[in-house]
């Protein structure tokens, strides 16, 4: 049977990763779906760029999107450019032309998912995005298919390979934040704008996509509370370790009596939990379904081949006999707005690190502020030596509302003895 010819938009980390897997596993793919998948045209931004890996012979390289979107010989367009400008235009154009689309672009799906799914639905084509969340981990298909009969009570994930790589390197090898970030970029894990990785924005994009898959609801990105890892220091990692925890950047959503409590935040995770042991560029998703109970998926969340593997899975799904699109996992039903539990009402245990003058009454004042907001202290430690003028004081609390924790941080930050802004992480 003739090969399916695809248009590949983007030939960076993931695009070239996909090309490699298509080449290496060509026979295997043919054995499973009865035909080969061949790249016809590759779209890039800069035709003059020197590339260490080139598309195979006979593949056209172009900087013109219409060479993909308007080519009747291309039934599938794979978008691996990133961003929400040119990528959105190409995807819309391709869907309108009746082509299936595969993308790894969680940013675009988080911001414009409902309208793109509506367009794909109208045209009766597939818009698949397994690579958009957690790289090589098949979480999209798992939620859409394998667990579709379950009500998802809770989902917590490590969804950003770059952030996890940085935290792991800081924890295990004592690396500085910036050094670890540079390494993650060199390994191809980071977004074009790495602030998306370290500020929790990429994790937020992925969480919005997962919420849609798990609940069929749209949780607007702007409504999601998001904190990144830039405030995590070696000192936090050390203190957390002394208390028996590791620091991870988590995405979490819970169904609280039909309302969704969701957020992205750095958290202390007990070192005995599987999530605490997820290292390097690995991601993990732990979820609880009302029938299946707890499940955990673990694998590489970023990088050329793991992500290429997820893109390939979507391509093979589209090429299989009898494919019928169900892009959201809720059939033709439109994605409706989520009923959101106000983030300030979320309940968690907390880690506070205050940097304060080392003088009498400071510890008591902090403890009193906690008590004023009905926060109960579980453990406390003051670090530093006799000679230090400023010292870190760390409190671990019992469960408290987010608004109480934020109020304590704001009040302490306004005190005359405070030397640096309070650092606040959750405890899982
Ligand atoms: P990348 O290495 O920066 O590659 C981007 C590619 O897209 C490059 O080939 C670039 O062309 C091309 N491109 C960008 N803008 C373009 C435009 N306006 N017109 C034509 N071509 C354009 O990015 P990546 O890491 O592969 O990521 C691609 C997508 O996959 C993003 O949505 C990202 O979030 C997602 N993703 C990445 C990973 C990962 O591990 N890297 C994992 C999962 C998902 P030039 O080569 O000419 O510059
Ligand atoms: N920049 C992303 C990460 C790529 O580090 O996880 C995978 O989506």
PDB file of C-alpha atoms and ligand atoms in Angstrom, residues 10-15 43-46 49 51 80-83 86 104-106 131 135 188-191 301-303 307, ligand 1:
ATOM      1  CA  UNK A  10       8.995  22.379  12.577  1.00  0.00           C
ATOM      2  CA  UNK A  11      12.282  20.511  12.414  1.00  0.00           C
ATOM      3  CA  UNK A  12      13.776  21.312  15.795  1.00  0.00           C
ATOM      4  CA  UNK A  13      14.118  18.964  18.778  1.00  0.00           C
ATOM      5  CA  UNK A  14      10.775  17.210  18.366  1.00  0.00           C
ATOM      6  CA  UNK A  15      10.422  17.467  14.580  1.00  0.00           C
ATOM      7  CA  UNK A  43       8.312  23.648   7.042  1.00  0.00           C
ATOM      8  CA  UNK A  44      10.991  25.655   8.868  1.00  0.00           C
ATOM      9  CA  UNK A  45      11.508  29.309   9.682  1.00  0.00           C
ATOM     10  CA  UNK A  46      15.058  29.665   8.395  1.00  0.00           C
ATOM     11  CA  UNK A  49      20.139  27.309   9.101  1.00  0.00           C
ATOM     12  CA  UNK A  51      21.221  21.414  10.665  1.00  0.00           C
ATOM     13  CA  UNK A  80       5.890  21.047  15.925  1.00  0.00           C
ATOM     14  CA  UNK A  81       6.786  24.728  15.721  1.00  0.00           C
ATOM     15  CA  UNK A  82       5.376  25.941  19.038  1.00  0.00           C
ATOM     16  CA  UNK A  83       3.845  29.306  19.922  1.00  0.00           C
ATOM     17  CA  UNK A  86       2.021  30.947  13.047  1.00  0.00           C
ATOM     18  CA  UNK A 104       2.640  18.897  20.617  1.00  0.00           C
ATOM     19  CA  UNK A 105       1.639  22.490  21.251  1.00  0.00           C
ATOM     20  CA  UNK A 106       0.082  22.597  24.721  1.00  0.00           C
ATOM     21  CA  UNK A 131       2.879  14.757  22.851  1.00  0.00           C
ATOM     22  CA  UNK A 135       6.213  13.979  26.553  1.00  0.00           C
ATOM     23  CA  UNK A 188      16.496  20.086  24.174  1.00  0.00           C
ATOM     24  CA  UNK A 189      14.041  19.942  27.087  1.00  0.00           C
ATOM     25  CA  UNK A 190      13.260  23.633  27.500  1.00  0.00           C
ATOM     26  CA  UNK A 191      10.687  25.757  25.715  1.00  0.00           C
ATOM     27  CA  UNK A 301       8.505  14.164  29.781  1.00  0.00           C
ATOM     28  CA  UNK A 302      10.763  15.968  27.321  1.00  0.00           C
ATOM     29  CA  UNK A 303      13.369  15.298  24.666  1.00  0.00           C
ATOM     30  CA  UNK A 307       8.198  13.220  22.408  1.00  0.00           C
TER      31      UNK A 307
HETATM   32  P1  LIG B   1      12.443  23.879  18.559  1.00  0.00           P
HETATM   33  O1  LIG B   1      13.569  22.937  18.773  1.00  0.00           O
HETATM   34  O2  LIG B   1      12.643  25.318  18.877  1.00  0.00           O
HETATM   35  O3  LIG B   1      12.004  23.762  17.021  1.00  0.00           O
HETATM   36  C1  LIG B   1      11.017  24.572  16.458  1.00  0.00           C
HETATM   37  C2  LIG B   1      10.977  24.336  14.958  1.00  0.00           C
HETATM   38  O4  LIG B   1       9.887  25.055  14.408  1.00  0.00           O
HETATM   39  C3  LIG B   1      12.238  24.804  14.225  1.00  0.00           C
HETATM   40  O5  LIG B   1      12.556  23.908  13.187  1.00  0.00           O
HETATM   41  C4  LIG B   1      11.809  26.160  13.631  1.00  0.00           C
HETATM   42  O6  LIG B   1      12.452  26.461  12.419  1.00  0.00           O
HETATM   43  C5  LIG B   1      10.341  25.911  13.373  1.00  0.00           C
HETATM   44  N1  LIG B   1       9.550  27.139  13.442  1.00  0.00           N
HETATM   45  C6  LIG B   1       9.327  27.926  14.511  1.00  0.00           C
HETATM   46  N2  LIG B   1       8.535  28.966  14.190  1.00  0.00           N
HETATM   47  C7  LIG B   1       8.270  28.838  12.880  1.00  0.00           C
HETATM   48  C8  LIG B   1       7.525  29.592  11.956  1.00  0.00           C
HETATM   49  N3  LIG B   1       6.906  30.719  12.303  1.00  0.00           N
HETATM   50  N4  LIG B   1       7.434  29.162  10.675  1.00  0.00           N
HETATM   51  C9  LIG B   1       8.091  28.039  10.287  1.00  0.00           C
HETATM   52  N5  LIG B   1       8.812  27.260  11.120  1.00  0.00           N
HETATM   53  C10 LIG B   1       8.911  27.666  12.398  1.00  0.00           C
HETATM   54  O7  LIG B   1      11.142  23.427  19.355  1.00  0.00           O
HETATM   55  P2  LIG B   1      10.824  21.988  19.960  1.00  0.00           P
HETATM   56  O8  LIG B   1      11.513  21.844  21.274  1.00  0.00           O
HETATM   57  O9  LIG B   1      11.022  20.933  18.938  1.00  0.00           O
HETATM   58  O10 LIG B   1       9.266  22.151  20.319  1.00  0.00           O
HETATM   59  C11 LIG B   1       8.292  22.103  19.308  1.00  0.00           C
HETATM   60  C12 LIG B   1       6.908  21.979  19.949  1.00  0.00           C
HETATM   61  O11 LIG B   1       6.852  20.785  20.697  1.00  0.00           O
HETATM   62  C13 LIG B   1       6.546  23.102  20.929  1.00  0.00           C
HETATM   63  O12 LIG B   1       5.166  23.317  20.868  1.00  0.00           O
HETATM   64  C14 LIG B   1       6.917  22.510  22.282  1.00  0.00           C
HETATM   65  O13 LIG B   1       6.203  23.068  23.340  1.00  0.00           O
HETATM   66  C15 LIG B   1       6.506  21.068  22.049  1.00  0.00           C
HETATM   67  N6  LIG B   1       7.172  20.078  22.900  1.00  0.00           N
HETATM   68  C16 LIG B   1       8.523  20.083  23.018  1.00  0.00           C
HETATM   69  C17 LIG B   1       9.139  19.081  23.766  1.00  0.00           C
HETATM   70  C18 LIG B   1      10.620  19.022  23.930  1.00  0.00           C
HETATM   71  O14 LIG B   1      11.101  18.153  24.652  1.00  0.00           O
HETATM   72  N7  LIG B   1      11.383  19.891  23.293  1.00  0.00           N
HETATM   73  C19 LIG B   1       8.357  18.109  24.392  1.00  0.00           C
HETATM   74  C20 LIG B   1       6.969  18.140  24.233  1.00  0.00           C
HETATM   75  C21 LIG B   1       6.380  19.132  23.484  1.00  0.00           C
HETATM   76  P3  LIG B   1      14.046  26.680  12.344  1.00  0.00           P
HETATM   77  O15 LIG B   1      14.637  25.309  12.518  1.00  0.00           O
HETATM   78  O16 LIG B   1      14.283  27.228  10.983  1.00  0.00           O
HETATM   79  O17 LIG B   1      14.389  27.629  13.456  1.00  0.00           O
END
